[in-house]
PDB file of C-alpha atoms and ligand atoms in Angstrom:
ATOM      1  CA  MET J   1     -16.221  78.833 -21.630  1.00  0.00           C
ATOM      2  CA  ILE J   2     -16.721  82.544 -21.720  1.00  0.00           C
ATOM      3  CA  ASP J   3     -16.792  84.676 -24.781  1.00  0.00           C
ATOM      4  CA  SER J   4     -16.072  88.120 -23.432  1.00  0.00           C
ATOM      5  CA  TYR J   5     -16.952  91.319 -25.312  1.00  0.00           C
ATOM      6  CA  LYS J   6     -12.769  91.461 -25.473  1.00  0.00           C
ATOM      7  CA  HIS J   7     -12.639  88.391 -27.278  1.00  0.00           C
ATOM      8  CA  LYS J   8     -15.268  89.264 -29.634  1.00  0.00           C
ATOM      9  CA  GLY J   9     -13.558  92.403 -30.239  1.00  0.00           C
ATOM     10  CA  LEU J  10     -10.165  90.641 -30.992  1.00  0.00           C
ATOM     11  CA  ARG J  11     -11.853  88.310 -32.991  1.00  0.00           C
ATOM     12  CA  LYS J  12     -13.062  91.170 -35.438  1.00  0.00           C
ATOM     13  CA  LYS J  13      -9.669  92.325 -35.625  1.00  0.00           C
ATOM     14  CA  LEU J  14      -8.304  89.251 -36.650  1.00  0.00           C
ATOM     15  CA  ILE J  15     -10.850  88.884 -39.232  1.00  0.00           C
ATOM     16  CA  ARG J  16     -10.015  92.103 -40.454  1.00  0.00           C
ATOM     17  CA  GLU J  17      -6.609  90.871 -40.615  1.00  0.00           C
ATOM     18  CA  ILE J  18      -7.233  87.705 -42.714  1.00  0.00           C
ATOM     19  CA  ARG J  19      -9.361  89.645 -44.737  1.00  0.00           C
ATOM     20  CA  LYS J  20      -6.420  91.800 -45.764  1.00  0.00           C
ATOM     21  CA  LYS J  21      -4.127  88.727 -46.328  1.00  0.00           C
ATOM     22  CA  GLY J  22      -6.535  87.790 -49.093  1.00  0.00           C
ATOM     23  CA  ILE J  23      -9.420  85.904 -47.556  1.00  0.00           C
ATOM     24  CA  LYS J  24     -12.299  86.856 -49.887  1.00  0.00           C
ATOM     25  CA  SER J  25     -14.988  84.200 -49.005  1.00  0.00           C
ATOM     26  CA  GLU J  26     -17.737  85.940 -46.673  1.00  0.00           C
ATOM     27  CA  LYS J  27     -19.355  82.663 -45.448  1.00  0.00           C
ATOM     28  CA  VAL J  28     -15.481  81.541 -44.184  1.00  0.00           C
ATOM     29  CA  LEU J  29     -15.018  85.030 -42.677  1.00  0.00           C
ATOM     30  CA  GLU J  30     -18.482  85.077 -40.919  1.00  0.00           C
ATOM     31  CA  ALA J  31     -17.936  81.753 -39.706  1.00  0.00           C
ATOM     32  CA  MET J  32     -14.399  82.472 -38.306  1.00  0.00           C
ATOM     33  CA  GLU J  33     -16.035  85.667 -36.628  1.00  0.00           C
ATOM     34  CA  LYS J  34     -18.568  83.311 -34.802  1.00  0.00           C
ATOM     35  CA  VAL J  35     -16.337  80.687 -33.617  1.00  0.00           C
ATOM     36  CA  PRO J  36     -14.487  81.357 -30.154  1.00  0.00           C
ATOM     37  CA  ARG J  37     -10.990  80.111 -31.140  1.00  0.00           C
ATOM     38  CA  HIS J  38      -9.735  80.508 -27.509  1.00  0.00           C
ATOM     39  CA  TYR J  39     -12.226  77.540 -26.448  1.00  0.00           C
ATOM     40  CA  PHE J  40      -9.752  75.244 -28.383  1.00  0.00           C
ATOM     41  CA  MET J  41      -6.710  76.099 -26.658  1.00  0.00           C
ATOM     42  CA  GLU J  42      -5.634  75.389 -23.302  1.00  0.00           C
ATOM     43  CA  SER J  43      -6.923  77.891 -20.834  1.00  0.00           C
ATOM     44  CA  GLY J  44      -4.207  80.465 -19.952  1.00  0.00           C
ATOM     45  CA  PHE J  45      -3.244  80.649 -23.480  1.00  0.00           C
ATOM     46  CA  GLY J  46      -6.397  82.395 -24.558  1.00  0.00           C
ATOM     47  CA  GLU J  47      -4.338  85.581 -25.183  1.00  0.00           C
ATOM     48  CA  PHE J  48      -2.585  84.042 -28.090  1.00  0.00           C
ATOM     49  CA  ALA J  49      -5.948  82.774 -29.845  1.00  0.00           C
ATOM     50  CA  TYR J  50      -6.617  85.950 -31.750  1.00  0.00           C
ATOM     51  CA  LYS J  51      -2.940  86.214 -33.168  1.00  0.00           C
ATOM     52  CA  ASP J  52      -2.650  84.922 -36.849  1.00  0.00           C
ATOM     53  CA  GLN J  53      -0.498  82.257 -35.584  1.00  0.00           C
ATOM     54  CA  ALA J  54      -0.360  78.351 -35.202  1.00  0.00           C
ATOM     55  CA  PHE J  55       0.132  77.346 -31.485  1.00  0.00           C
ATOM     56  CA  PRO J  56       1.135  74.080 -29.697  1.00  0.00           C
ATOM     57  CA  ILE J  57      -1.795  71.824 -28.415  1.00  0.00           C
ATOM     58  CA  ALA J  58      -1.006  68.258 -26.810  1.00  0.00           C
ATOM     59  CA  LYS J  59       0.735  65.381 -28.424  1.00  0.00           C
ATOM     60  CA  GLY J  60       3.137  67.769 -30.098  1.00  0.00           C
ATOM     61  CA  GLN J  61       0.432  68.990 -32.416  1.00  0.00           C
ATOM     62  CA  THR J  62      -0.585  72.497 -33.348  1.00  0.00           C
ATOM     63  CA  ILE J  63      -3.835  74.458 -34.056  1.00  0.00           C
ATOM     64  CA  SER J  64      -3.333  75.683 -37.098  1.00  0.00           C
ATOM     65  CA  GLN J  65      -2.855  79.641 -38.056  1.00  0.00           C
ATOM     66  CA  PRO J  66      -6.304  81.223 -38.650  1.00  0.00           C
ATOM     67  CA  PHE J  67      -5.259  82.341 -41.994  1.00  0.00           C
ATOM     68  CA  THR J  68      -4.273  78.684 -43.021  1.00  0.00           C
ATOM     69  CA  VAL J  69      -7.929  77.636 -41.736  1.00  0.00           C
ATOM     70  CA  ALA J  70      -9.571  80.336 -43.518  1.00  0.00           C
ATOM     71  CA  PHE J  71      -7.464  79.465 -46.893  1.00  0.00           C
ATOM     72  CA  GLN J  72      -8.057  76.003 -46.462  1.00  0.00           C
ATOM     73  CA  THR J  73     -11.996  76.458 -46.001  1.00  0.00           C
ATOM     74  CA  GLU J  74     -12.211  78.935 -48.926  1.00  0.00           C
ATOM     75  CA  LEU J  75     -10.459  76.183 -51.390  1.00  0.00           C
ATOM     76  CA  LEU J  76     -12.733  73.713 -50.109  1.00  0.00           C
ATOM     77  CA  ASP J  77     -15.525  75.722 -51.712  1.00  0.00           C
ATOM     78  CA  LEU J  78     -18.313  74.338 -49.350  1.00  0.00           C
ATOM     79  CA  LYS J  79     -22.117  74.348 -50.232  1.00  0.00           C
ATOM     80  CA  LYS J  80     -24.718  73.651 -47.253  1.00  0.00           C
ATOM     81  CA  HIS J  81     -25.053  70.438 -46.387  1.00  0.00           C
ATOM     82  CA  GLU J  82     -22.455  69.042 -48.069  1.00  0.00           C
ATOM     83  CA  LYS J  83     -20.366  65.593 -46.584  1.00  0.00           C
ATOM     84  CA  VAL J  84     -16.703  66.748 -45.712  1.00  0.00           C
ATOM     85  CA  LEU J  85     -14.144  64.259 -44.416  1.00  0.00           C
ATOM     86  CA  GLU J  86     -11.403  66.006 -42.380  1.00  0.00           C
ATOM     87  CA  VAL J  87      -8.337  64.319 -41.777  1.00  0.00           C
ATOM     88  CA  GLY J  88      -6.488  65.799 -38.517  1.00  0.00           C
ATOM     89  CA  THR J  89      -9.165  66.727 -36.199  1.00  0.00           C
ATOM     90  CA  GLY J  90      -6.460  68.272 -33.712  1.00  0.00           C
ATOM     91  CA  SER J  91      -8.093  70.743 -31.617  1.00  0.00           C
ATOM     92  CA  GLY J  92     -11.172  70.834 -33.531  1.00  0.00           C
ATOM     93  CA  TYR J  93     -11.381  74.204 -34.403  1.00  0.00           C
ATOM     94  CA  GLN J  94     -11.232  73.687 -38.136  1.00  0.00           C
ATOM     95  CA  THR J  95     -14.076  71.101 -37.418  1.00  0.00           C
ATOM     96  CA  ALA J  96     -16.166  73.853 -35.887  1.00  0.00           C
ATOM     97  CA  ILE J  97     -15.812  76.303 -38.836  1.00  0.00           C
ATOM     98  CA  LEU J  98     -16.956  73.700 -41.254  1.00  0.00           C
ATOM     99  CA  LEU J  99     -20.150  72.830 -39.026  1.00  0.00           C
ATOM    100  CA  GLU J 100     -20.578  76.608 -38.458  1.00  0.00           C
ATOM    101  CA  MET J 101     -20.959  76.754 -42.368  1.00  0.00           C
ATOM    102  CA  GLY J 102     -23.397  74.051 -42.223  1.00  0.00           C
ATOM    103  CA  ALA J 103     -21.358  70.895 -43.709  1.00  0.00           C
ATOM    104  CA  LYS J 104     -21.969  67.326 -42.188  1.00  0.00           C
ATOM    105  CA  VAL J 105     -18.602  66.844 -40.878  1.00  0.00           C
ATOM    106  CA  TYR J 106     -16.765  63.405 -40.460  1.00  0.00           C
ATOM    107  CA  SER J 107     -13.190  63.756 -38.911  1.00  0.00           C
ATOM    108  CA  ILE J 108     -10.624  61.618 -37.840  1.00  0.00           C
ATOM    109  CA  GLU J 109      -7.821  62.093 -35.524  1.00  0.00           C
ATOM    110  CA  ARG J 110      -4.878  59.604 -34.752  1.00  0.00           C
ATOM    111  CA  TYR J 111      -4.284  60.562 -31.177  1.00  0.00           C
ATOM    112  CA  ARG J 112      -6.949  59.402 -28.517  1.00  0.00           C
ATOM    113  CA  GLU J 113      -6.299  62.325 -26.140  1.00  0.00           C
ATOM    114  CA  LEU J 114      -7.021  65.020 -29.099  1.00  0.00           C
ATOM    115  CA  TYR J 115      -9.941  63.184 -30.370  1.00  0.00           C
ATOM    116  CA  LEU J 116     -11.451  63.323 -26.606  1.00  0.00           C
ATOM    117  CA  LYS J 117     -10.722  66.768 -26.010  1.00  0.00           C
ATOM    118  CA  ALA J 118     -11.997  67.773 -29.482  1.00  0.00           C
ATOM    119  CA  LYS J 119     -15.298  65.995 -28.836  1.00  0.00           C
ATOM    120  CA  LYS J 120     -15.956  67.304 -25.665  1.00  0.00           C
ATOM    121  CA  ILE J 121     -15.654  70.887 -26.461  1.00  0.00           C
ATOM    122  CA  LEU J 122     -17.677  70.547 -29.836  1.00  0.00           C
ATOM    123  CA  GLU J 123     -20.485  68.881 -28.067  1.00  0.00           C
ATOM    124  CA  GLU J 124     -20.407  71.589 -25.478  1.00  0.00           C
ATOM    125  CA  MET J 125     -20.386  74.242 -28.028  1.00  0.00           C
ATOM    126  CA  GLY J 126     -24.044  72.340 -29.532  1.00  0.00           C
ATOM    127  CA  TYR J 127     -22.453  71.015 -32.573  1.00  0.00           C
ATOM    128  CA  GLN J 128     -22.955  67.511 -33.996  1.00  0.00           C
ATOM    129  CA  PRO J 129     -19.702  66.349 -35.747  1.00  0.00           C
ATOM    130  CA  TYR J 130     -19.254  62.564 -36.539  1.00  0.00           C
ATOM    131  CA  LEU J 131     -15.798  62.191 -35.055  1.00  0.00           C
ATOM    132  CA  PHE J 132     -13.246  59.034 -35.183  1.00  0.00           C
ATOM    133  CA  TYR J 133     -10.213  58.035 -33.500  1.00  0.00           C
ATOM    134  CA  GLY J 134      -8.057  56.237 -35.968  1.00  0.00           C
ATOM    135  CA  ASP J 135      -5.981  56.366 -39.072  1.00  0.00           C
ATOM    136  CA  GLY J 136      -7.137  59.273 -41.440  1.00  0.00           C
ATOM    137  CA  TYR J 137      -4.947  57.537 -44.291  1.00  0.00           C
ATOM    138  CA  LYS J 138      -7.847  55.151 -44.097  1.00  0.00           C
ATOM    139  CA  GLY J 139     -10.731  57.491 -44.296  1.00  0.00           C
ATOM    140  CA  GLN J 140     -14.093  56.566 -43.121  1.00  0.00           C
ATOM    141  CA  PRO J 141     -15.352  54.154 -45.887  1.00  0.00           C
ATOM    142  CA  THR J 142     -18.524  53.487 -44.217  1.00  0.00           C
ATOM    143  CA  TYR J 143     -19.796  57.009 -44.669  1.00  0.00           C
ATOM    144  CA  ALA J 144     -18.230  57.538 -48.200  1.00  0.00           C
ATOM    145  CA  PRO J 145     -18.414  59.152 -50.875  1.00  0.00           C
ATOM    146  CA  TYR J 146     -17.893  62.625 -49.542  1.00  0.00           C
ATOM    147  CA  ASP J 147     -18.257  65.734 -51.549  1.00  0.00           C
ATOM    148  CA  LYS J 148     -15.028  67.392 -50.004  1.00  0.00           C
ATOM    149  CA  ILE J 149     -12.084  65.696 -48.125  1.00  0.00           C
ATOM    150  CA  LEU J 150      -9.622  68.339 -46.033  1.00  0.00           C
ATOM    151  CA  ILE J 151      -6.472  67.166 -44.918  1.00  0.00           C
ATOM    152  CA  THR J 152      -4.958  69.177 -42.198  1.00  0.00           C
ATOM    153  CA  ALA J 153      -1.627  67.535 -41.887  1.00  0.00           C
ATOM    154  CA  GLY J 154       1.602  67.503 -44.637  1.00  0.00           C
ATOM    155  CA  ALA J 155       1.349  64.496 -46.756  1.00  0.00           C
ATOM    156  CA  SER J 156       4.171  63.420 -49.274  1.00  0.00           C
ATOM    157  CA  GLU J 157       1.313  61.992 -51.675  1.00  0.00           C
ATOM    158  CA  ILE J 158      -2.076  61.816 -52.321  1.00  0.00           C
ATOM    159  CA  PRO J 159      -3.627  59.058 -50.009  1.00  0.00           C
ATOM    160  CA  ARG J 160      -4.986  56.698 -52.643  1.00  0.00           C
ATOM    161  CA  GLU J 161      -7.860  55.431 -50.155  1.00  0.00           C
ATOM    162  CA  LEU J 162      -8.824  58.877 -49.273  1.00  0.00           C
ATOM    163  CA  LEU J 163      -9.258  59.624 -53.342  1.00  0.00           C
ATOM    164  CA  ASP J 164     -11.272  56.500 -53.544  1.00  0.00           C
ATOM    165  CA  GLN J 165     -13.919  58.025 -51.266  1.00  0.00           C
ATOM    166  CA  LEU J 166     -14.171  61.199 -52.672  1.00  0.00           C
ATOM    167  CA  LYS J 167     -17.342  61.658 -55.236  1.00  0.00           C
ATOM    168  CA  VAL J 168     -16.704  62.221 -58.698  1.00  0.00           C
ATOM    169  CA  GLY J 169     -16.700  65.982 -59.416  1.00  0.00           C
ATOM    170  CA  GLY J 170     -15.787  66.519 -55.849  1.00  0.00           C
ATOM    171  CA  LYS J 171     -12.608  68.372 -54.252  1.00  0.00           C
ATOM    172  CA  MET J 172      -9.793  67.484 -51.838  1.00  0.00           C
ATOM    173  CA  VAL J 173      -7.783  70.076 -50.235  1.00  0.00           C
ATOM    174  CA  VAL J 174      -4.534  68.716 -49.284  1.00  0.00           C
ATOM    175  CA  PRO J 175      -0.648  70.143 -48.476  1.00  0.00           C
ATOM    176  CA  LEU J 176       1.666  67.878 -50.457  1.00  0.00           C
ATOM    177  CA  GLY J 177       5.141  68.156 -50.107  1.00  0.00           C
ATOM    178  CA  SER J 178       7.996  67.027 -47.947  1.00  0.00           C
ATOM    179  CA  GLN J 179       8.420  67.824 -44.106  1.00  0.00           C
ATOM    180  CA  LEU J 180      10.373  71.105 -44.645  1.00  0.00           C
ATOM    181  CA  GLY J 181       7.218  72.576 -46.614  1.00  0.00           C
ATOM    182  CA  GLN J 182       3.931  71.669 -48.545  1.00  0.00           C
ATOM    183  CA  ASP J 183       2.381  73.126 -51.551  1.00  0.00           C
ATOM    184  CA  MET J 184      -1.327  73.774 -50.735  1.00  0.00           C
ATOM    185  CA  THR J 185      -2.896  71.790 -53.614  1.00  0.00           C
ATOM    186  CA  VAL J 186      -6.636  71.027 -54.756  1.00  0.00           C
ATOM    187  CA  VAL J 187      -7.205  67.864 -56.425  1.00  0.00           C
ATOM    188  CA  GLU J 188     -10.614  67.715 -58.176  1.00  0.00           C
ATOM    189  CA  LYS J 189     -11.785  64.402 -58.892  1.00  0.00           C
ATOM    190  CA  THR J 190     -12.912  64.658 -62.534  1.00  0.00           C
ATOM    191  CA  GLY J 191     -13.679  60.949 -63.161  1.00  0.00           C
ATOM    192  CA  PRO J 192     -13.341  57.525 -61.315  1.00  0.00           C
ATOM    193  CA  ASN J 193      -9.390  57.461 -62.298  1.00  0.00           C
ATOM    194  CA  ASP J 194      -9.001  61.218 -63.216  1.00  0.00           C
ATOM    195  CA  THR J 195      -7.802  64.199 -61.328  1.00  0.00           C
ATOM    196  CA  LYS J 196      -6.845  67.877 -61.788  1.00  0.00           C
ATOM    197  CA  LYS J 197      -4.357  69.457 -59.609  1.00  0.00           C
ATOM    198  CA  HIS J 198      -3.825  72.940 -58.925  1.00  0.00           C
ATOM    199  CA  LYS J 199      -1.165  74.401 -56.374  1.00  0.00           C
ATOM    200  CA  HIS J 200      -2.127  77.416 -54.021  1.00  0.00           C
ATOM    201  CA  GLY J 201       1.229  78.340 -52.333  1.00  0.00           C
ATOM    202  CA  SER J 202       3.588  77.245 -49.729  1.00  0.00           C
ATOM    203  CA  PHE J 203       2.619  76.126 -46.010  1.00  0.00           C
ATOM    204  CA  ILE J 204       4.202  74.102 -43.138  1.00  0.00           C
ATOM    205  CA  PHE J 205       2.235  71.696 -41.238  1.00  0.00           C
ATOM    206  CA  VAL J 206       3.050  68.902 -39.016  1.00  0.00           C
ATOM    207  CA  PRO J 207       3.083  65.379 -40.840  1.00  0.00           C
ATOM    208  CA  LEU J 208       0.315  63.294 -41.603  1.00  0.00           C
ATOM    209  CA  ILE J 209       1.589  59.780 -40.328  1.00  0.00           C
ATOM    210  CA  ARG J 210       0.199  56.445 -41.054  1.00  0.00           C
ATOM    211  CA  GLY J 211      -1.402  54.236 -38.250  1.00  0.00           C
ATOM    212  CA  LYS J 212      -3.161  55.777 -35.208  1.00  0.00           C
ATOM    213  CA  ASP J 213      -1.161  56.248 -32.355  1.00  0.00           C
ATOM    214  CA  SER J 214      -1.341  52.968 -29.969  1.00  0.00           C
ATOM    215  CA  ASN J 215       1.454  54.093 -27.512  1.00  0.00           C
ATOM    216  CA  GLU J 216      -1.332  55.334 -25.108  1.00  0.00           C
ATOM    217  CA  ASN J 217      -3.207  54.267 -22.387  1.00  0.00           C
ATOM    218  CA  ASN J 218      -5.949  56.883 -21.877  1.00  0.00           C
TER     219      ASN J 218
HETATM  220  N1  LIG W 301      -7.344  70.910 -38.255  1.00  0.00           N
HETATM  221  C1  LIG W 301      -6.342  71.175 -36.860  1.00  0.00           C
HETATM  222  C2  LIG W 301      -4.874  70.845 -37.361  1.00  0.00           C
HETATM  223  C3  LIG W 301      -4.232  70.312 -36.413  1.00  0.00           C
HETATM  224  S1  LIG W 301      -2.524  69.748 -36.637  1.00  0.00           S
HETATM  225  C4  LIG W 301      -6.513  72.170 -36.111  1.00  0.00           C
HETATM  226  O1  LIG W 301      -6.411  73.406 -36.480  1.00  0.00           O
HETATM  227  O2  LIG W 301      -6.471  72.106 -34.708  1.00  0.00           O
HETATM  228  C5  LIG W 301      -3.032  68.371 -37.704  1.00  0.00           C
HETATM  229  C6  LIG W 301      -3.435  67.111 -36.944  1.00  0.00           C
HETATM  230  O3  LIG W 301      -3.380  65.757 -37.867  1.00  0.00           O
HETATM  231  C7  LIG W 301      -2.762  66.600 -35.887  1.00  0.00           C
HETATM  232  O4  LIG W 301      -3.606  66.398 -34.640  1.00  0.00           O
HETATM  233  C8  LIG W 301      -2.195  64.995 -36.025  1.00  0.00           C
HETATM  234  O5  LIG W 301      -2.314  64.331 -35.062  1.00  0.00           O
HETATM  235  C9  LIG W 301      -3.450  64.833 -36.888  1.00  0.00           C
HETATM  236  N2  LIG W 301      -2.838  63.742 -37.926  1.00  0.00           N
HETATM  237  C10 LIG W 301      -1.680  63.065 -38.469  1.00  0.00           C
HETATM  238  N3  LIG W 301      -1.532  61.999 -39.138  1.00  0.00           N
HETATM  239  C11 LIG W 301      -2.968  61.642 -38.973  1.00  0.00           C
HETATM  240  C12 LIG W 301      -3.653  60.741 -39.465  1.00  0.00           C
HETATM  241  N4  LIG W 301      -3.189  59.712 -40.156  1.00  0.00           N
HETATM  242  N5  LIG W 301      -4.828  60.192 -39.245  1.00  0.00           N
HETATM  243  C13 LIG W 301      -5.587  61.157 -38.492  1.00  0.00           C
HETATM  244  N6  LIG W 301      -4.860  62.248 -37.741  1.00  0.00           N
HETATM  245  C14 LIG W 301      -3.765  62.480 -38.217  1.00  0.00           C
END
């Protein structure tokens, strides 16, 4: 893992670009300037790490576009030491941004290969996330309730079990829609059975899929 001057320079440029696209939170921008995104991509594709684009990772999944990571993180409105449940660890990049911002992060991934890779890199970087291989639809009731829940895959509806694991007063950020496109939605839990929803523009994510993948031998 080498974070060269060239990488740092490219990262500064990327941060300027996403600031221009409308990200205002200095805390989010600072975290993104610190975390080397190329650590989360296959070596050889490092040159793509500092373009504002999603990129394929293993198992037909993607590392989200930097702007999207910044946008979802900004909407989460994190306070230090808050407990965050992330569904869809993927590469672990978004997880690292949350950790860098001081959150206590619980993250679930349905592909064992991705879970293992993310665990390795995040631990090598010195972070201490709580990572799980399993079905994110079910959340992680053992550690509930959470202050915030972040879903990084497109859902057709708000997963009920996840809403149950959110604190009253907490927020869930979830791309809601069909496979063709989703509305970035902030769901505020205003009471044990009450929510308020706000939409924040259209995005396209890989789908949230029920069940953990069990066709794997590794
Ligand atoms: N935050 C990640 C996004 C990865 S794409 C990153 O930037 O790298 C979304 C991820 O959600 C994929 O890795 C996919 O396997 C995972 N996913 C989809 N459905 C899931 C589920 N039910 N439980 C856990 N993870 C799920």
